[in-house]
Amino acid sequence: MATETSVDYDRTKELKQFDDTKAGVKGLVDAGILNIPKIFVRPAEDLATEELNSGHKKVEVPIIDVSNIGDSIRRQEIVNEVKIASGEWGFFQVINHGIPLSVLDEMIEGIRLFNEQDLELKKELYSRDSAKKVKFHSNFDLYTSKTADWRDTLQLTFLDSDPDTSQMPSVCRKSTMEYFKHMKKLGETLFELLSEALGLQADHLNSMGYSKGCSIVTHYYPPCPQPELTLGVRKHADAGILTMLLQNHIGGLQVLHNGQWFDIHPTLGGLVLSNDKFKSVKHRAISNHVGPRISVACFFSGHASLLDKPFGPIKKLISEANPPQYEEFLLKEYFAKFFSSSLDTKPPIDYYKLVHQSKLKQFDDTKAGVKGLVDAGILNIPRIFVRPAEDLAADELNSSQKTIEVPIIDVSNIGYSIRRKEIVNEVKIASGEWGFFQVINHGIPLSVLDEMIEGIRLFNEQDLELKKEIYSRDSAKKVKFLSNFDLYTSKALDWKDTLQLSLLDFDPDPSEMPPVCW
């Protein structure tokens, strides 16, 4: 398989060709493909990690029976079950929720009919316009993600209490509106339970308008000829306040729990819910040889009137012992971050973490970098450097460090035409297969290399006040010292300090450079 660095692979062109068909993933299946296009193939490192953790594990996600919720004793038991499931899992199924099985079945059938109708009818709704309330597309982050996912999507946004049904596809209009009616009612009940589980009055979250608006996002996952190479939906945490998921009989949903992926098997009539007092759990959907798998996610994000209002920690839950974890933000800004990025990036909510941001600023303001922490004699690294639990768990599975010989290219005798062609071929192979290689006999004296290393050591180990003079995050500066250029946007910091010298001129000004390493 050619790598993405191959000169004959134009990823952007292939993405646009796929997008321009407006046929989605189902269009590929209908065309009879036997191999999935490269835009759907996951990175080699992801596939390698997956192979180490290939045994799918089964676990019973909490199932909460919400029948007899009107009985005060049973209600308190349900509230406690919701509290435990939300805190430990961030994911649970509800049964006996009062929605007729026929309503659930007709919703699934309506989505199947929409996706399997004449393509020209679907094309009328195909769009990437974020302002459209009803649209059909494949992969909202198609142009920003590492890889595309194996699914097509019909998205219906109901941020008003009385949505305009005329915009909805006729083939699934009736079933969707009936489903929406029941979802609103169940949503109100669940927000009551979550309020009580948080120690608030039952009407607290409903009174804030959270149950008044939602988006219904339906996914259609056709059979995949190579499911081991792609996913239906990559790992992510939902953007909404509360998500209710309906799925048909074909499995594929997985949740990340304690660093491991667990299958969530469909329960007849069951709805899966996900909602840092309560977790927002990471989950994904795998691809299958069989299909279609159909899922219907109802994201409760509040009424349209809430988009311009500040959101933040619930005041009644804040105390000296329980300080706020997030700063206030506008809901529309939050959703703009989510939909303008890809599922590969960190969740938008992380940008608003107060503790994390303040700790980052404290570290940055020292201008001492990582070496400053070591000089201070720390025994434990600050939390801002600790990698996410799922990354650490994946590393543990692959803990034995492997030694391999990266290509070494000898560039001596490069002036001889025959040897030069050999070197060119070695560079081509190494660049295509590795993107990484070493060169030896390059003509640079060993003393120059050693003195360069020594100069950088002297710079970093000199008096801190001298280093502080050039500490900066200004991208325009040609010479600067800093720690972690992506300090405020990364999931976790790296254990390094950096001296950056931009020598874009053939005759750089040495006076701008630190004297200790001239």
Tab-separated table of C-alpha atoms in Angstrom, residues 119-298:
chain	number	residue	atom	x	y	z
A	119	LEU	CA	-29.853	9.265	-4.961
A	120	GLU	CA	-31.188	12.347	-6.754
A	121	LEU	CA	-33.654	12.921	-3.905
A	122	LYS	CA	-30.878	12.719	-1.316
A	123	LYS	CA	-28.662	15.070	-3.325
A	124	GLU	CA	-31.249	17.823	-2.872
A	125	LEU	CA	-30.331	17.921	0.827
A	126	TYR	CA	-26.571	17.349	0.486
A	127	SER	CA	-24.770	20.263	2.140
A	128	ARG	CA	-21.891	21.348	4.382
A	129	ASP	CA	-23.580	24.632	5.306
A	130	SER	CA	-23.585	24.823	9.122
A	131	ALA	CA	-26.605	27.145	9.010
A	132	LYS	CA	-28.876	24.551	7.386
A	133	LYS	CA	-31.229	22.869	9.840
A	134	VAL	CA	-31.780	19.809	7.670
A	135	LYS	CA	-28.933	18.352	5.638
A	136	PHE	CA	-27.437	15.137	4.324
A	137	HIS	CA	-23.673	14.632	4.086
A	138	SER	CA	-20.841	12.237	4.818
A	139	ASN	CA	-18.299	13.207	7.503
A	140	PHE	CA	-18.872	16.750	8.788
A	141	ASP	CA	-15.078	17.072	9.262
A	142	LEU	CA	-14.207	15.515	5.900
A	143	TYR	CA	-11.572	18.127	4.999
A	144	THR	CA	-9.971	18.478	8.448
A	145	SER	CA	-9.799	14.908	9.783
A	146	LYS	CA	-6.883	12.493	9.436
A	147	THR	CA	-9.186	9.928	7.844
A	148	ALA	CA	-12.808	9.805	6.772
A	149	ASP	CA	-15.252	7.529	8.608
A	150	TRP	CA	-17.454	4.873	6.988
A	151	ARG	CA	-20.875	6.483	7.426
A	152	ASP	CA	-23.447	8.841	5.917
A	153	THR	CA	-25.403	11.333	8.001
A	154	LEU	CA	-28.820	12.973	7.970
A	155	GLN	CA	-28.832	15.858	10.450
A	156	LEU	CA	-32.016	17.504	11.761
A	157	THR	CA	-31.661	20.492	14.090
A	158	PHE	CA	-34.673	21.282	16.271
A	159	LEU	CA	-33.564	24.222	18.408
A	160	ASP	CA	-37.084	25.653	18.415
A	161	SER	CA	-39.998	24.148	20.288
A	162	ASP	CA	-42.107	24.028	17.111
A	163	PRO	CA	-39.845	22.949	14.192
A	164	ASP	CA	-40.811	23.491	10.566
A	165	THR	CA	-41.606	20.003	9.269
A	166	SER	CA	-41.760	21.107	5.623
A	167	GLN	CA	-37.938	21.077	5.461
A	168	MET	CA	-37.747	17.437	6.500
A	169	PRO	CA	-37.504	14.548	4.017
A	170	SER	CA	-41.003	13.271	3.303
A	171	VAL	CA	-39.901	9.632	3.484
A	172	CYS	CA	-39.108	9.896	7.212
A	173	ARG	CA	-41.026	13.028	8.262
A	174	LYS	CA	-43.867	11.346	10.141
A	175	SER	CA	-41.686	8.825	11.991
A	176	THR	CA	-39.149	11.501	12.940
A	177	MET	CA	-41.718	13.912	14.354
A	178	GLU	CA	-43.328	11.141	16.404
A	179	TYR	CA	-39.899	10.133	17.703
A	180	PHE	CA	-39.016	13.783	18.459
A	181	LYS	CA	-42.213	14.195	20.488
A	182	HIS	CA	-41.305	11.234	22.690
A	183	MET	CA	-37.660	12.310	22.949
A	184	LYS	CA	-38.662	15.719	24.323
A	185	LYS	CA	-40.786	14.116	27.016
A	186	LEU	CA	-38.132	11.578	27.969
A	187	GLY	CA	-35.469	14.297	27.881
A	188	GLU	CA	-37.378	16.322	30.469
A	189	THR	CA	-37.586	13.263	32.726
A	190	LEU	CA	-33.881	12.510	32.384
A	191	PHE	CA	-32.885	16.109	33.108
A	192	GLU	CA	-34.985	15.851	36.277
A	193	LEU	CA	-33.090	12.718	37.299
A	194	LEU	CA	-29.721	14.317	36.520
A	195	SER	CA	-30.698	17.426	38.510
A	196	GLU	CA	-31.604	15.323	41.525
A	197	ALA	CA	-28.440	13.237	41.132
A	198	LEU	CA	-26.458	16.491	41.345
A	199	GLY	CA	-28.281	17.443	44.529
A	200	LEU	CA	-30.409	20.120	42.834
A	201	GLN	CA	-34.155	20.655	42.608
A	202	ALA	CA	-35.755	18.357	40.035
A	203	ASP	CA	-36.676	21.227	37.696
A	204	HIS	CA	-33.251	22.922	37.783
A	205	LEU	CA	-31.816	21.809	34.414
A	206	ASN	CA	-35.194	21.948	32.660
A	207	SER	CA	-35.745	25.510	33.920
A	208	MET	CA	-32.465	26.489	32.240
A	209	GLY	CA	-33.909	25.420	28.873
A	210	TYR	CA	-31.652	22.415	28.296
A	211	SER	CA	-34.484	20.099	27.233
A	212	LYS	CA	-36.122	22.644	24.906
A	213	GLY	CA	-33.976	22.080	21.839
A	214	CYS	CA	-32.090	19.212	20.287
A	215	SER	CA	-30.405	17.948	17.157
A	216	ILE	CA	-31.192	14.526	15.768
A	217	VAL	CA	-28.163	13.145	13.959
A	218	THR	CA	-28.751	9.868	12.163
A	219	HIS	CA	-25.926	7.693	10.870
A	220	TYR	CA	-26.171	5.055	8.155
A	221	TYR	CA	-23.246	2.604	8.118
A	222	PRO	CA	-23.258	0.484	4.929
A	223	PRO	CA	-21.432	-2.868	4.830
A	224	CYS	CA	-17.691	-2.250	4.557
A	225	PRO	CA	-15.435	-4.455	2.394
A	226	GLN	CA	-12.427	-3.786	4.677
A	227	PRO	CA	-13.777	-2.947	8.150
A	228	GLU	CA	-10.408	-3.639	9.772
A	229	LEU	CA	-8.945	-0.553	8.045
A	230	THR	CA	-11.507	2.091	8.977
A	231	LEU	CA	-14.067	3.126	11.584
A	232	GLY	CA	-17.714	4.093	11.467
A	233	VAL	CA	-17.049	6.970	13.880
A	234	ARG	CA	-13.674	7.816	15.398
A	235	LYS	CA	-13.107	8.172	19.131
A	236	HIS	CA	-14.834	11.285	20.458
A	237	ALA	CA	-16.867	12.775	23.270
A	238	ASP	CA	-20.225	14.332	22.384
A	239	ALA	CA	-20.624	18.100	22.236
A	240	GLY	CA	-24.130	18.294	23.675
A	241	ILE	CA	-25.311	18.340	27.279
A	242	LEU	CA	-27.085	14.985	27.050
A	243	THR	CA	-27.172	12.405	24.250
A	244	MET	CA	-29.750	9.673	23.720
A	245	LEU	CA	-28.814	7.039	21.156
A	246	LEU	CA	-31.110	4.600	19.370
A	247	GLN	CA	-29.488	1.832	17.299
A	248	ASN	CA	-30.698	-1.068	15.210
A	249	HIS	CA	-29.806	-4.734	15.741
A	250	ILE	CA	-26.318	-4.526	14.206
A	251	GLY	CA	-23.660	-3.835	16.823
A	252	GLY	CA	-20.645	-1.581	16.493
A	253	LEU	CA	-20.847	0.908	19.356
A	254	GLN	CA	-17.879	0.828	21.748
A	255	VAL	CA	-17.048	2.859	24.864
A	256	LEU	CA	-13.632	3.595	26.330
A	257	HIS	CA	-13.574	2.544	29.981
A	258	ASN	CA	-10.381	2.366	32.049
A	259	GLY	CA	-8.285	2.553	28.884
A	260	GLN	CA	-10.035	-0.371	27.159
A	261	TRP	CA	-12.660	-0.519	24.409
A	262	PHE	CA	-15.856	-2.385	25.293
A	263	ASP	CA	-18.670	-3.430	22.955
A	264	ILE	CA	-22.143	-2.091	23.731
A	265	HIS	CA	-24.623	-4.576	22.328
A	266	PRO	CA	-28.070	-3.311	21.286
A	267	THR	CA	-30.854	-3.988	23.796
A	268	LEU	CA	-34.366	-4.368	22.410
A	269	GLY	CA	-36.192	-1.128	23.146
A	270	GLY	CA	-33.159	0.265	24.971
A	271	LEU	CA	-31.732	3.765	24.583
A	272	VAL	CA	-28.069	4.522	25.275
A	273	LEU	CA	-27.321	7.772	27.121
A	274	SER	CA	-24.106	9.731	27.598
A	275	ASN	CA	-23.784	13.032	29.356
A	276	ASP	CA	-16.513	16.990	35.236
A	277	LYS	CA	-18.951	16.179	37.977
A	278	PHE	CA	-20.385	13.586	35.559
A	279	LYS	CA	-18.212	12.059	32.839
A	280	SER	CA	-18.488	12.721	29.129
A	281	VAL	CA	-17.173	9.368	27.989
A	282	LYS	CA	-15.206	8.752	24.802
A	283	HIS	CA	-16.842	6.337	22.394
A	284	ARG	CA	-16.698	5.229	18.764
A	285	ALA	CA	-18.387	2.958	16.220
A	286	ILE	CA	-16.521	0.230	14.374
A	287	SER	CA	-17.230	-0.826	10.796
A	288	ASN	CA	-18.751	-4.181	9.837
A	289	HIS	CA	-18.839	-6.546	6.872
A	290	VAL	CA	-22.614	-6.668	7.383
A	291	GLY	CA	-25.064	-3.802	7.327
A	292	PRO	CA	-26.522	-1.367	7.246
A	293	ARG	CA	-26.060	-0.385	10.858
A	294	ILE	CA	-28.329	2.545	11.698
A	295	SER	CA	-28.082	4.840	14.702
A	296	VAL	CA	-30.121	7.864	15.746
A	297	ALA	CA	-28.494	10.260	18.214
A	298	CYS	CA	-30.575	12.932	19.912
